[in-house]
mmCIF file of N, CA and C in Angstrom:
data_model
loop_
_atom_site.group_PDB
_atom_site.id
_atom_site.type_symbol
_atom_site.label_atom_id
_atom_site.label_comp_id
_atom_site.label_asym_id
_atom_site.label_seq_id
_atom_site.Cartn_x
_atom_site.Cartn_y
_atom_site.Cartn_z
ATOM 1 N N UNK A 1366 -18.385 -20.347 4.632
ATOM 2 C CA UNK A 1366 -17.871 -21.506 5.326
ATOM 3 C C UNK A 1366 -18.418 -21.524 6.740
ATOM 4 N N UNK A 1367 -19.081 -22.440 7.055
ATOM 5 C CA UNK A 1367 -19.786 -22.798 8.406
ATOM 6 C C UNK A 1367 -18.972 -23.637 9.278
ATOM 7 N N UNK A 1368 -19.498 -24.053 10.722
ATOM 8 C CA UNK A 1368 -18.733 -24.850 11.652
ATOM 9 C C UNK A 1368 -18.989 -26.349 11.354
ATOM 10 N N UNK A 1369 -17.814 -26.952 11.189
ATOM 11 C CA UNK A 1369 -17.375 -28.248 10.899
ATOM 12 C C UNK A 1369 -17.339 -29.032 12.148
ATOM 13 N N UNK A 1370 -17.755 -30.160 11.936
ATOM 14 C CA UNK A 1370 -17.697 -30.921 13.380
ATOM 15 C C UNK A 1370 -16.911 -32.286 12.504
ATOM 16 N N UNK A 1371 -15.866 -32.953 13.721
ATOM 17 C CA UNK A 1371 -15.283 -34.663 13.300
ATOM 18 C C UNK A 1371 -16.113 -35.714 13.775
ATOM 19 N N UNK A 1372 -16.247 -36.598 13.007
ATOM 20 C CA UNK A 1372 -16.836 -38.154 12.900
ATOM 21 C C UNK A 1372 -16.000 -38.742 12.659
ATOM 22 N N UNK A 1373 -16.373 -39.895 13.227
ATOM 23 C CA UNK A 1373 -15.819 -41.444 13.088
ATOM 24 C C UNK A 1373 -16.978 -42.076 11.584
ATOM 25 N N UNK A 1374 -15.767 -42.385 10.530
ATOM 26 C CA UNK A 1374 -16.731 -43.218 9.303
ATOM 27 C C UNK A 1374 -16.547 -44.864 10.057
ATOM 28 N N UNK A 1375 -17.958 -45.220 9.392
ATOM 29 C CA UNK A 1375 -18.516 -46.511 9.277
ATOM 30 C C UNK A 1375 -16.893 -47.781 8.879
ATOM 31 N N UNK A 1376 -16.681 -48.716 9.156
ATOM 32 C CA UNK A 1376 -16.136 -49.719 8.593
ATOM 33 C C UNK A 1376 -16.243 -50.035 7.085
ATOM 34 N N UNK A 1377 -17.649 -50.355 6.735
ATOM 35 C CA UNK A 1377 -17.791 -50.033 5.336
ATOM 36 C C UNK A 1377 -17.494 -49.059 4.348
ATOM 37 N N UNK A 1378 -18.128 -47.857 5.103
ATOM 38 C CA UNK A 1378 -17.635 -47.032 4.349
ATOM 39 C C UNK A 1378 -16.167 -46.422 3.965
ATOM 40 N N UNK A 1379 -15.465 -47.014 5.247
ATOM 41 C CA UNK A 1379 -14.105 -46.616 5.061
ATOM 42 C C UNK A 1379 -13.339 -47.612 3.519
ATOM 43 N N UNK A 1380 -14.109 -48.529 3.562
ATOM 44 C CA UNK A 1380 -14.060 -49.062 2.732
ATOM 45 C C UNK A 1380 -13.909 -48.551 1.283
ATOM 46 N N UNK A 1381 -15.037 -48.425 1.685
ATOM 47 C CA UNK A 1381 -15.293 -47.332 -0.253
ATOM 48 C C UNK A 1381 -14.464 -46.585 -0.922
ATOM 49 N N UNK A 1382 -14.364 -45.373 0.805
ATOM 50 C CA UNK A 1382 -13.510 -44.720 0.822
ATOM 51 C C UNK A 1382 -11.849 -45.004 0.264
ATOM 52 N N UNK A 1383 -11.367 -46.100 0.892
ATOM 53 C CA UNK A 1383 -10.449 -46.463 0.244
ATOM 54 C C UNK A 1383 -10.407 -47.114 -1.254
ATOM 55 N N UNK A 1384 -11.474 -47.479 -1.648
ATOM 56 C CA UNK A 1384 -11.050 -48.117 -3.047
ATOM 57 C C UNK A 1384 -11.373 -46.750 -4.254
ATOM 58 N N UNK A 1385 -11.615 -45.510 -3.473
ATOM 59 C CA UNK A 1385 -12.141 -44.382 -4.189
ATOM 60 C C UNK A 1385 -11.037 -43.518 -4.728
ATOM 61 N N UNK A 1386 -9.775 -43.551 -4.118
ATOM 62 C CA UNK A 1386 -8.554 -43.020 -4.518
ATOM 63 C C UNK A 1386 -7.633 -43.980 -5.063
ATOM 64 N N UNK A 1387 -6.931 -43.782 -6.238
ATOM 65 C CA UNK A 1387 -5.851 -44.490 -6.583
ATOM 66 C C UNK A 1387 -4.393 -43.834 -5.921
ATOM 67 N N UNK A 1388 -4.406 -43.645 -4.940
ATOM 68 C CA UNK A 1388 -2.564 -42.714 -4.314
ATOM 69 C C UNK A 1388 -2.799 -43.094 -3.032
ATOM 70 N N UNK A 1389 -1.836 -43.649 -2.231
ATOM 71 C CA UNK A 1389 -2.115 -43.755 -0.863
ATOM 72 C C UNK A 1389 -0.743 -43.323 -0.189
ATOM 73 N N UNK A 1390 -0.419 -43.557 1.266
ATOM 74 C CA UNK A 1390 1.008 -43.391 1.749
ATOM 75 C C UNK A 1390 1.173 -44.523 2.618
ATOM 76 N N UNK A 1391 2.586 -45.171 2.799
ATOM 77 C CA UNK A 1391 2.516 -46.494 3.102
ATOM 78 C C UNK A 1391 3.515 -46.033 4.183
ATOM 79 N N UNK A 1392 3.540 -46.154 5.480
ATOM 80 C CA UNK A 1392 4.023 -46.027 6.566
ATOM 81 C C UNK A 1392 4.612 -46.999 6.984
ATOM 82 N N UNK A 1393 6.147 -47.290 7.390
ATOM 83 C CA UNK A 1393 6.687 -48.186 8.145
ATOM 84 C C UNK A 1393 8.084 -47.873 8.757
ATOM 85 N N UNK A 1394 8.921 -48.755 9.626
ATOM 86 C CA UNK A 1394 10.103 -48.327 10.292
ATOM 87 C C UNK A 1394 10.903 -49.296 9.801
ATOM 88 N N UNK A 1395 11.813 -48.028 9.050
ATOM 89 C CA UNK A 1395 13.320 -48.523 8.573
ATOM 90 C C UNK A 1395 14.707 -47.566 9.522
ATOM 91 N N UNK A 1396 15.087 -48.929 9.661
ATOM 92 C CA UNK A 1396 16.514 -48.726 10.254
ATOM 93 C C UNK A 1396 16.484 -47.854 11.735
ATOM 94 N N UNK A 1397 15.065 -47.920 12.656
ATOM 95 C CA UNK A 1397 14.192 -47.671 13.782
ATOM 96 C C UNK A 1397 14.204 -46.034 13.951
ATOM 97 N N UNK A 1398 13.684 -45.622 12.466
ATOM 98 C CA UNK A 1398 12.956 -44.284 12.118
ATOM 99 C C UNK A 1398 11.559 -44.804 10.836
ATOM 100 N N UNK A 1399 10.479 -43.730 11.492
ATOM 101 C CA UNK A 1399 9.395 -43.967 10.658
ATOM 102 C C UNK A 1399 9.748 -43.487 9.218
ATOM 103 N N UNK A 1400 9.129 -44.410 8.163
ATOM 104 C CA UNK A 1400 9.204 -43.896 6.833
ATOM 105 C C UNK A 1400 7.791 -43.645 6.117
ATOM 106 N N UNK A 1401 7.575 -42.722 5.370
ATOM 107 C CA UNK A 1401 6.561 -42.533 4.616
ATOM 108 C C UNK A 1401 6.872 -42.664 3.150
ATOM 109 N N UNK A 1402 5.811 -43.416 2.279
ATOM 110 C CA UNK A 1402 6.329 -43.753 1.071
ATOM 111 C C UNK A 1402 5.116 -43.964 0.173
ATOM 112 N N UNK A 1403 4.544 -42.845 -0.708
ATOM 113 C CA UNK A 1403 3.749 -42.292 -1.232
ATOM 114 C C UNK A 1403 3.362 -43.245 -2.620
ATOM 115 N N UNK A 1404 2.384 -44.301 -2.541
ATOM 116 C CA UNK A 1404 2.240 -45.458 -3.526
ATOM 117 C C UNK A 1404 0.281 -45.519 -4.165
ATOM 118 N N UNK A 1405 1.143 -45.866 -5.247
ATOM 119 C CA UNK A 1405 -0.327 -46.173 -5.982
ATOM 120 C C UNK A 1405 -0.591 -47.516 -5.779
ATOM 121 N N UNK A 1406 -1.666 -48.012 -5.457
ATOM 122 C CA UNK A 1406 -2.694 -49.741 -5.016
ATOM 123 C C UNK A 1406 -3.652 -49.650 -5.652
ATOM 124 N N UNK A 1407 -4.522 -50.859 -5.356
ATOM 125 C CA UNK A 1407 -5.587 -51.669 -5.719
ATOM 126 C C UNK A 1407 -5.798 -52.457 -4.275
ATOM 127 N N UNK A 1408 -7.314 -52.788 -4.055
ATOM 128 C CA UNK A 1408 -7.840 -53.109 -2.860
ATOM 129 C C UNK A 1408 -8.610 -54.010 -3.839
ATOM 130 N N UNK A 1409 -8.275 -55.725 -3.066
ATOM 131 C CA UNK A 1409 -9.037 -56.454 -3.212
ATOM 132 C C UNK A 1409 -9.067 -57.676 -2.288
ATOM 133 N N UNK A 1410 -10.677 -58.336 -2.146
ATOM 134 C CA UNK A 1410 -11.032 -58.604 -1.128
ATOM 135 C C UNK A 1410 -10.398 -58.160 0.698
ATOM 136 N N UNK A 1411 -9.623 -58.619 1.160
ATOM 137 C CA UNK A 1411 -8.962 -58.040 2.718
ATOM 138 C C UNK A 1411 -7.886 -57.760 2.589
ATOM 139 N N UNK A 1412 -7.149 -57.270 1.573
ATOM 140 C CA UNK A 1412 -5.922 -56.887 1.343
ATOM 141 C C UNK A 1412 -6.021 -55.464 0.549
ATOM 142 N N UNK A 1413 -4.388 -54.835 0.738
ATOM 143 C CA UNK A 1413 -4.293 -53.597 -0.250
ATOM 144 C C UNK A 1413 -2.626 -54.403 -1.016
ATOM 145 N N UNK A 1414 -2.753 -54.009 -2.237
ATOM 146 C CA UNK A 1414 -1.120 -54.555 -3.483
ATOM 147 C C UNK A 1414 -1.044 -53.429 -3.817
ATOM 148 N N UNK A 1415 0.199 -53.668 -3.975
ATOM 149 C CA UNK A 1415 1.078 -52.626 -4.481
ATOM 150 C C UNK A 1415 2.371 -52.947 -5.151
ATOM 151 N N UNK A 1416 2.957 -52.139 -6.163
ATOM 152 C CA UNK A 1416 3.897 -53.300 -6.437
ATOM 153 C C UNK A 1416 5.026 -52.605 -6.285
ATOM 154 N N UNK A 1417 6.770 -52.677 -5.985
ATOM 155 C CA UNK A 1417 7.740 -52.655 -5.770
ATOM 156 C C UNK A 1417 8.940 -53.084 -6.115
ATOM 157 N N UNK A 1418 10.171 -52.334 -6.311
ATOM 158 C CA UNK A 1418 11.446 -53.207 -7.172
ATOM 159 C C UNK A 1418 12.301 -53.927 -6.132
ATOM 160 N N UNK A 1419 12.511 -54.935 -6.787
ATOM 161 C CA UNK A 1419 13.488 -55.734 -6.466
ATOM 162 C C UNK A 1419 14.892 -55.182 -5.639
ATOM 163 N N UNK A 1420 14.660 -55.895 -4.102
ATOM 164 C CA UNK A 1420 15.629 -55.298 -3.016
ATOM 165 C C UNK A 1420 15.502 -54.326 -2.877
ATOM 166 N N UNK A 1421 14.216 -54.009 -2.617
ATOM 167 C CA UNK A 1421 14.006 -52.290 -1.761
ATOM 168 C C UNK A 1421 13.050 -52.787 -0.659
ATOM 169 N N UNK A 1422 12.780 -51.520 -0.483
ATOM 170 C CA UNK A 1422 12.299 -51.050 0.487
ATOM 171 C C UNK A 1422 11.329 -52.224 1.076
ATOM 172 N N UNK A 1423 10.258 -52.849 -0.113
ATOM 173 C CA UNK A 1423 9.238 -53.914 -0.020
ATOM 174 C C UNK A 1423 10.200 -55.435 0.845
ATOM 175 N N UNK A 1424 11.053 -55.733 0.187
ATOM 176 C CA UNK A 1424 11.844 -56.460 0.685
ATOM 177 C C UNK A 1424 11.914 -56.709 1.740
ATOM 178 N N UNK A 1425 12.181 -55.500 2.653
ATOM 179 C CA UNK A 1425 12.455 -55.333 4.099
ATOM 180 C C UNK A 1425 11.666 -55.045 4.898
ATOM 181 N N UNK A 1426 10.773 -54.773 4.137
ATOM 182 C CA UNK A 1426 9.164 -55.036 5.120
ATOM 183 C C UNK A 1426 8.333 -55.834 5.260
ATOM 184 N N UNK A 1427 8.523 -57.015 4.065
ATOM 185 C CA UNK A 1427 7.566 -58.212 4.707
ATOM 186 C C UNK A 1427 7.742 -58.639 5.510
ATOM 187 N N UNK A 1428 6.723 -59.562 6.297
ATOM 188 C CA UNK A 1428 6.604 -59.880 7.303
ATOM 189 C C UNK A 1428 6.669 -58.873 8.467
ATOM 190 N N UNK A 1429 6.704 -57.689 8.246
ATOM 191 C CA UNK A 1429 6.430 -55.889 9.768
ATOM 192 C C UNK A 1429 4.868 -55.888 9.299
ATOM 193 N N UNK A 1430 4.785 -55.395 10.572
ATOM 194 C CA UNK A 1430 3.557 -54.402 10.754
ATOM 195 C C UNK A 1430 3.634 -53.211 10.022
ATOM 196 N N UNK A 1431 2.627 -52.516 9.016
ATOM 197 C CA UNK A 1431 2.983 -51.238 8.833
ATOM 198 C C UNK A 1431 1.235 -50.323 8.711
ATOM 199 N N UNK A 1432 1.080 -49.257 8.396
ATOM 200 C CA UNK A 1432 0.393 -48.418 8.350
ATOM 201 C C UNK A 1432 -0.100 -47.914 6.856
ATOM 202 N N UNK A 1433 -1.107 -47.742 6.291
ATOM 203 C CA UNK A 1433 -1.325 -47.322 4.893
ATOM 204 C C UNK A 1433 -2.749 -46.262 5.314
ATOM 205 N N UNK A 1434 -2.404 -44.940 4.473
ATOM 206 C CA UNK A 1434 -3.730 -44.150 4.755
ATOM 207 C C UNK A 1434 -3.642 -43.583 3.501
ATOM 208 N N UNK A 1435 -5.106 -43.059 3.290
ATOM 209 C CA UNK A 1435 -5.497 -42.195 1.668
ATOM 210 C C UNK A 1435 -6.730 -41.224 2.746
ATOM 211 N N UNK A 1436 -6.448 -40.359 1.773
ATOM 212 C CA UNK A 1436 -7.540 -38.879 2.340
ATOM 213 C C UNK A 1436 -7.981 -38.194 0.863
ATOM 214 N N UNK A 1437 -9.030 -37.545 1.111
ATOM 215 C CA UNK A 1437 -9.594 -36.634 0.156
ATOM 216 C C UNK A 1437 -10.184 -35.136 1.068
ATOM 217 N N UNK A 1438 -10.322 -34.470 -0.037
ATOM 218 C CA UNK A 1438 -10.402 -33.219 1.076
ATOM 219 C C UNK A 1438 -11.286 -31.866 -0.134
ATOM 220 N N UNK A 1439 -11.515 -31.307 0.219
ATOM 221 C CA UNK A 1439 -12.446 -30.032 -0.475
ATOM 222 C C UNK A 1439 -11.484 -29.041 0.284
ATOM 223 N N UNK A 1440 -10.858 -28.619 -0.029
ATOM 224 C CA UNK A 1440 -9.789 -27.074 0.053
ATOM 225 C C UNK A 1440 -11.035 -26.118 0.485
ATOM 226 N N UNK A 1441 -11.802 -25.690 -0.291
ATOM 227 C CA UNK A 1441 -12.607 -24.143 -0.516
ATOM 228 C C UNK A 1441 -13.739 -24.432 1.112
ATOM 229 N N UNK A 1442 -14.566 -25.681 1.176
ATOM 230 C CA UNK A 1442 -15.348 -26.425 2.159
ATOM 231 C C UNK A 1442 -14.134 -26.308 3.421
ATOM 232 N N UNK A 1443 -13.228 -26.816 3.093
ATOM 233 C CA UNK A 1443 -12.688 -27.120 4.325
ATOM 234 C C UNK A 1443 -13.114 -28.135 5.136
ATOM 235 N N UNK A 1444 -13.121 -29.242 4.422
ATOM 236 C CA UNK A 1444 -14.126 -30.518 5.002
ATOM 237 C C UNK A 1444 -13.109 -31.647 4.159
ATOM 238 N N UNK A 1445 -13.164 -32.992 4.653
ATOM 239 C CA UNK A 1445 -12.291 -34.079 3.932
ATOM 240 C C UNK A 1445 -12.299 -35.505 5.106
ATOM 241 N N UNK A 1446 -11.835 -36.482 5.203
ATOM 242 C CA UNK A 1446 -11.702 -37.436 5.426
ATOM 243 C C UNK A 1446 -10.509 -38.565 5.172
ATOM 244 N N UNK A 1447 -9.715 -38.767 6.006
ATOM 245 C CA UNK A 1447 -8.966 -40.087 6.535
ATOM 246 C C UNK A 1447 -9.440 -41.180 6.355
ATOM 247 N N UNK A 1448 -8.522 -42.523 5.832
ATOM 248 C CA UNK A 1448 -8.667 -44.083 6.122
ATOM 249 C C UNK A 1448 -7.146 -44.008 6.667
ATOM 250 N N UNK A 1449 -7.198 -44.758 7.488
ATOM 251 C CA UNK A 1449 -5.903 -45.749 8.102
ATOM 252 C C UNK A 1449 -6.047 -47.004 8.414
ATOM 253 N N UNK A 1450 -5.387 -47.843 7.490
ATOM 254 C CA UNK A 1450 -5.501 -49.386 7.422
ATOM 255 C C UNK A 1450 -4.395 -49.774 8.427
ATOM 256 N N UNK A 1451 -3.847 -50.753 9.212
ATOM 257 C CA UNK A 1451 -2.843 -51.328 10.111
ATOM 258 C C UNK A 1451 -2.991 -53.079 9.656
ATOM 259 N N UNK A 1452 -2.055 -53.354 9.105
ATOM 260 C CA UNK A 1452 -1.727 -54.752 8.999
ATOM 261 C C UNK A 1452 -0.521 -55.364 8.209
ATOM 262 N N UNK A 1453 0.115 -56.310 8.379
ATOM 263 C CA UNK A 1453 0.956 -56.942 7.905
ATOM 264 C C UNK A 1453 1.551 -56.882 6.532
ATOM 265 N N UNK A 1454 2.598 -56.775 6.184
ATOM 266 C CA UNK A 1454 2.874 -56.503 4.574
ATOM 267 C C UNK A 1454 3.669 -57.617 4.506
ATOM 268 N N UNK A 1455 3.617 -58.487 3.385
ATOM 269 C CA UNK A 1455 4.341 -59.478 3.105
ATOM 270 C C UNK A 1455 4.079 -59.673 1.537
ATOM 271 N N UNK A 1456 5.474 -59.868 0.925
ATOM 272 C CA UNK A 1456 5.575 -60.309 -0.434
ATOM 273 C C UNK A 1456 4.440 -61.235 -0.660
ATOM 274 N N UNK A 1457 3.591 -61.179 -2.020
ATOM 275 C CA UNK A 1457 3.404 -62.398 -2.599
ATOM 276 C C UNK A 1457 3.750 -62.629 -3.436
ATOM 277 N N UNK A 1458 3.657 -64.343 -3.432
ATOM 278 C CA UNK A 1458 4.810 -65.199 -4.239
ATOM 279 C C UNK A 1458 3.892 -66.129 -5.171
ATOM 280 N N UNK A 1459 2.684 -66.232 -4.267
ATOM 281 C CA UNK A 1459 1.941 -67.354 -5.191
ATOM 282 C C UNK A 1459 1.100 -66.814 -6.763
ATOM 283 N N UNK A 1460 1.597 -67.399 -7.671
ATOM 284 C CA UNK A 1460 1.170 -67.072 -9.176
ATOM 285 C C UNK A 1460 -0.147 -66.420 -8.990
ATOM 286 N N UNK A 1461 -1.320 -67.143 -9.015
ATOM 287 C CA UNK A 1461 -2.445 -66.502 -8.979
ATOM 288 C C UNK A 1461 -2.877 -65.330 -8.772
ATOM 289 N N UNK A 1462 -2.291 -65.155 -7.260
ATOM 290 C CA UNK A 1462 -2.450 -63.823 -6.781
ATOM 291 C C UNK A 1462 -1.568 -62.684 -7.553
ATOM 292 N N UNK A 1463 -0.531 -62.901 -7.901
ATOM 293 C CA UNK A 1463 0.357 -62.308 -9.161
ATOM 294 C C UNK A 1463 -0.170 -61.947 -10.198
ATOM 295 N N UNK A 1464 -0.652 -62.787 -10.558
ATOM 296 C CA UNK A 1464 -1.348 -62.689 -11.990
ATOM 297 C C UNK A 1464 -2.370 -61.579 -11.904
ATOM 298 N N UNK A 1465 -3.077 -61.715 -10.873
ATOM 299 C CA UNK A 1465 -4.650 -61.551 -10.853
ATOM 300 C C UNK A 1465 -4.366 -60.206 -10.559
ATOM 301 N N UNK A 1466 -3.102 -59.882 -9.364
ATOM 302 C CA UNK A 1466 -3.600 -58.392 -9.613
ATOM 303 C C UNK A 1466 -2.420 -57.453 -10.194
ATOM 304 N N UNK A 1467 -1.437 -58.015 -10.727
ATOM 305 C CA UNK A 1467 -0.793 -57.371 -11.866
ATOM 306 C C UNK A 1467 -1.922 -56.982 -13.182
ATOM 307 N N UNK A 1468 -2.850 -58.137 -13.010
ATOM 308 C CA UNK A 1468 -3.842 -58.190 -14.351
ATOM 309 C C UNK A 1468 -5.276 -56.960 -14.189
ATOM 310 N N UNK A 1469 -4.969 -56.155 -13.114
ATOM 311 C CA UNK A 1469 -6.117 -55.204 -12.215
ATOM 312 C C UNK A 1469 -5.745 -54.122 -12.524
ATOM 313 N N UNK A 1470 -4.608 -54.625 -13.914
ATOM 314 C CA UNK A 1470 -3.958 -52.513 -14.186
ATOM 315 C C UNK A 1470 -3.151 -52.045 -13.012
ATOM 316 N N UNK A 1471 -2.647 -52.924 -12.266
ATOM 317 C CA UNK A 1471 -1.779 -52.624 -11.302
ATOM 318 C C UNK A 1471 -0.396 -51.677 -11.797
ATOM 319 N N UNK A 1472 0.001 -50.591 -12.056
ATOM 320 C CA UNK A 1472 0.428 -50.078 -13.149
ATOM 321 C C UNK A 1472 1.400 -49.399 -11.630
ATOM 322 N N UNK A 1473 2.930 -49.528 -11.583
ATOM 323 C CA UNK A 1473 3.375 -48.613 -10.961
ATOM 324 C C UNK A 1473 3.594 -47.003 -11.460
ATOM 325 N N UNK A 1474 3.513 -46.258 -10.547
ATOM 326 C CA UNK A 1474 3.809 -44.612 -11.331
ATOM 327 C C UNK A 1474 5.156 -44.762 -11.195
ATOM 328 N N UNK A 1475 5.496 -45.234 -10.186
ATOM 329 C CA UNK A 1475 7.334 -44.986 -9.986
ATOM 330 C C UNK A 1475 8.070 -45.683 -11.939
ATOM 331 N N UNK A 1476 8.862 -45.874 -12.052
ATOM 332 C CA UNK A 1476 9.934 -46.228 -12.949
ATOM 333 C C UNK A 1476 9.971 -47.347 -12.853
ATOM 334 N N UNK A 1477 10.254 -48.526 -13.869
ATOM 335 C CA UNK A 1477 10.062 -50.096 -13.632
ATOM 336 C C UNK A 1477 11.978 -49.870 -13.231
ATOM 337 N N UNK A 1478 11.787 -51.295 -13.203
ATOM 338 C CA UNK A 1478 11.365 -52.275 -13.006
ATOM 339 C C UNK A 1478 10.350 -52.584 -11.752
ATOM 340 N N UNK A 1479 9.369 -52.801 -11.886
ATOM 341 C CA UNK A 1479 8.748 -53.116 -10.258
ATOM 342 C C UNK A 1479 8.120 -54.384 -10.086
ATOM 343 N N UNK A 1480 8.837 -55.221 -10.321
ATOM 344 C CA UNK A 1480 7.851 -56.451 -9.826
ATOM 345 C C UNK A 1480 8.156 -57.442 -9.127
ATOM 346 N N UNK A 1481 7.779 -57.124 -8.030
ATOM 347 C CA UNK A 1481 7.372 -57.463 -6.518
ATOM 348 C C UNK A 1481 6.165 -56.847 -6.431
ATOM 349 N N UNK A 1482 5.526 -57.469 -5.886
ATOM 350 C CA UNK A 1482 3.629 -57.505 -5.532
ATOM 351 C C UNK A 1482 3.594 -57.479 -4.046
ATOM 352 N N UNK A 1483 3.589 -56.709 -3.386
ATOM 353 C CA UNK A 1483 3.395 -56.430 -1.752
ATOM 354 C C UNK A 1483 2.210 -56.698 -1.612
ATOM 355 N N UNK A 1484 1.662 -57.463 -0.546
ATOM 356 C CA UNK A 1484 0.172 -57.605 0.029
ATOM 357 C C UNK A 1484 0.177 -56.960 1.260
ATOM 358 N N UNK A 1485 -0.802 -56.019 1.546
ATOM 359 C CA UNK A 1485 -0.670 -55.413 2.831
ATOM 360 C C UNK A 1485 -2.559 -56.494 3.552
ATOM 361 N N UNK A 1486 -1.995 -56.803 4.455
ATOM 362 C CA UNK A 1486 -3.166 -57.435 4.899
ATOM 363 C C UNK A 1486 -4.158 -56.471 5.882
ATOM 364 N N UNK A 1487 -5.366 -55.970 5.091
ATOM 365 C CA UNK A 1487 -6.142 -55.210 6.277
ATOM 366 C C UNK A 1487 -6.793 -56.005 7.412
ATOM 367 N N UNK A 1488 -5.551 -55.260 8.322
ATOM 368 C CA UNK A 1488 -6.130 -55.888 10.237
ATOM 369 C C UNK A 1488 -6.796 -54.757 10.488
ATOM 370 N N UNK A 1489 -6.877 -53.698 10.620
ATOM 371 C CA UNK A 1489 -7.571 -52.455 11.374
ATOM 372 C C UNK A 1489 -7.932 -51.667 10.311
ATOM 373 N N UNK A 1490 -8.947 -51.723 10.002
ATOM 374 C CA UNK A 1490 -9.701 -50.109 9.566
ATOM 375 C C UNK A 1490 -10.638 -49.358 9.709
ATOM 376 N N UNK A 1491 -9.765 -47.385 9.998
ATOM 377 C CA UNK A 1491 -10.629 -46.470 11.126
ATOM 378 C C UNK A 1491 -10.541 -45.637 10.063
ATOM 379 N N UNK A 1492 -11.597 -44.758 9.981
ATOM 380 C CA UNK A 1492 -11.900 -43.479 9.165
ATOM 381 C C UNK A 1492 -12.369 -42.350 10.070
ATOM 382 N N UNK A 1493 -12.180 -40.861 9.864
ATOM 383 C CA UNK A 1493 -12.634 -39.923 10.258
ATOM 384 C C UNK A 1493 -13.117 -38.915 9.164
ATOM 385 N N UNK A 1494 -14.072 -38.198 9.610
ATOM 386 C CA UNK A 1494 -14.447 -37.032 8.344
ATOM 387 C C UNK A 1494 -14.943 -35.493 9.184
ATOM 388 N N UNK A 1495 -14.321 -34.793 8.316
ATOM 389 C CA UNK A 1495 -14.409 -33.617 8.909
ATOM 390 C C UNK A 1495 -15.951 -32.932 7.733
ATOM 391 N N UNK A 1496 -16.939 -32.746 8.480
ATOM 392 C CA UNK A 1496 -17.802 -32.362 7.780
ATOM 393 C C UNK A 1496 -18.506 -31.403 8.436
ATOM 394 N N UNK A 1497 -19.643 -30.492 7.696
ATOM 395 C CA UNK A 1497 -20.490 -29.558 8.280
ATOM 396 C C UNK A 1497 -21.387 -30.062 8.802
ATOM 397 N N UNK A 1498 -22.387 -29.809 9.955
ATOM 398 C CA UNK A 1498 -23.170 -30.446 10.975
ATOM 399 C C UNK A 1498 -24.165 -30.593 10.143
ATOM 400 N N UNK A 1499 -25.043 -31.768 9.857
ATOM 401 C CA UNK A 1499 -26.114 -31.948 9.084
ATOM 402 C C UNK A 1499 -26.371 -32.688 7.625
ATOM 403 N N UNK A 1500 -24.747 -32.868 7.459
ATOM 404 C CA UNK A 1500 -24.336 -33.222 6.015
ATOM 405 C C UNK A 1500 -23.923 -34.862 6.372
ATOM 406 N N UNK A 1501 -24.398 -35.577 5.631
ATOM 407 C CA UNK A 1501 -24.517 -37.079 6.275
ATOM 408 C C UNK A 1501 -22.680 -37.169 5.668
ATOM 409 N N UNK A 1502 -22.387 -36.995 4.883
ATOM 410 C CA UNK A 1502 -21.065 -37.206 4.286
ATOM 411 C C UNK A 1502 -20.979 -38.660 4.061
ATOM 412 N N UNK A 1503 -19.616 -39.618 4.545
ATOM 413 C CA UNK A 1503 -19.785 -40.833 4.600
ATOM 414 C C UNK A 1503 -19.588 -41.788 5.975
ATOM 415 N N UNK A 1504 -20.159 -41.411 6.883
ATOM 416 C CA UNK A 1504 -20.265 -41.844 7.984
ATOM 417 C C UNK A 1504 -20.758 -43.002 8.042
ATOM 418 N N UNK A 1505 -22.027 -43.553 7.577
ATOM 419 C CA UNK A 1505 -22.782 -44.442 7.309
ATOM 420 C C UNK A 1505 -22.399 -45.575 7.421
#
């Protein structure tokens, strides 16, 4: 194991990055303490969905600001990489968008009932990667 240096990833690539994991963690403030809440999505076009039961948690966060990040990592390397998305979560309501990405295998892991379709709208996305000096990784 050699010396690791941090980067800032590309916009794009953070991109990738995110549509490369199916598990993310969805960050927001309930009852004015932070919550973390460990969800499976789908990323399509400027948004991340996710779906949620009826009068929870999703409920009370549309329309907040909240936080969503996914990481991958090499244990043995000791090398890995961050996305953190920042933008708006709000129910959607309109059919289409329902359809379309319930129809994306949008599959909750949690226990049904879950259907509520959260749209998280990507406003900000920053990536970092912890890699060995010389190794392009996904910076790009």
């Amino acid at each position: 194991m050699g010396k690791t240096e941090l980067r800032e990833v590309s916009t794009g690539n953070c991109r990738v990055l995110l549509e490369s994991v199916p598990l993310g963690r969805l960050a927001f403030v309930h009852d004015g303490l932070p919550v973390i809440r460990p969800v499976n999505f789908t990323v399509a076009e400027d948004a991340i969905y996710l779906r949620a039961g009826r009068n929870s948690w999703a409920d009370r966060i549309s329309g907040q600001p909240v936080t969503f990040e996914v990481d991958g990592y090499d244990r043995a390397d000791r090398t890995g990489w961050s996305v953190i998305v920042t933008g708006i979560a709000t129910l959607a309501t309109d059919i289409e968008t329902v359809a379309g990405q319930l129809g994306n295998d949008l599959r909750s892991w949690a226990p049904p009932p879950r259907d509520r379709l959260l749209r998280i709208a990507i406003g900000r996305i920053d990536g970092r990667l912890i890699a060995h000096p010389g190794e392009s990784g996904t910076t790009e």
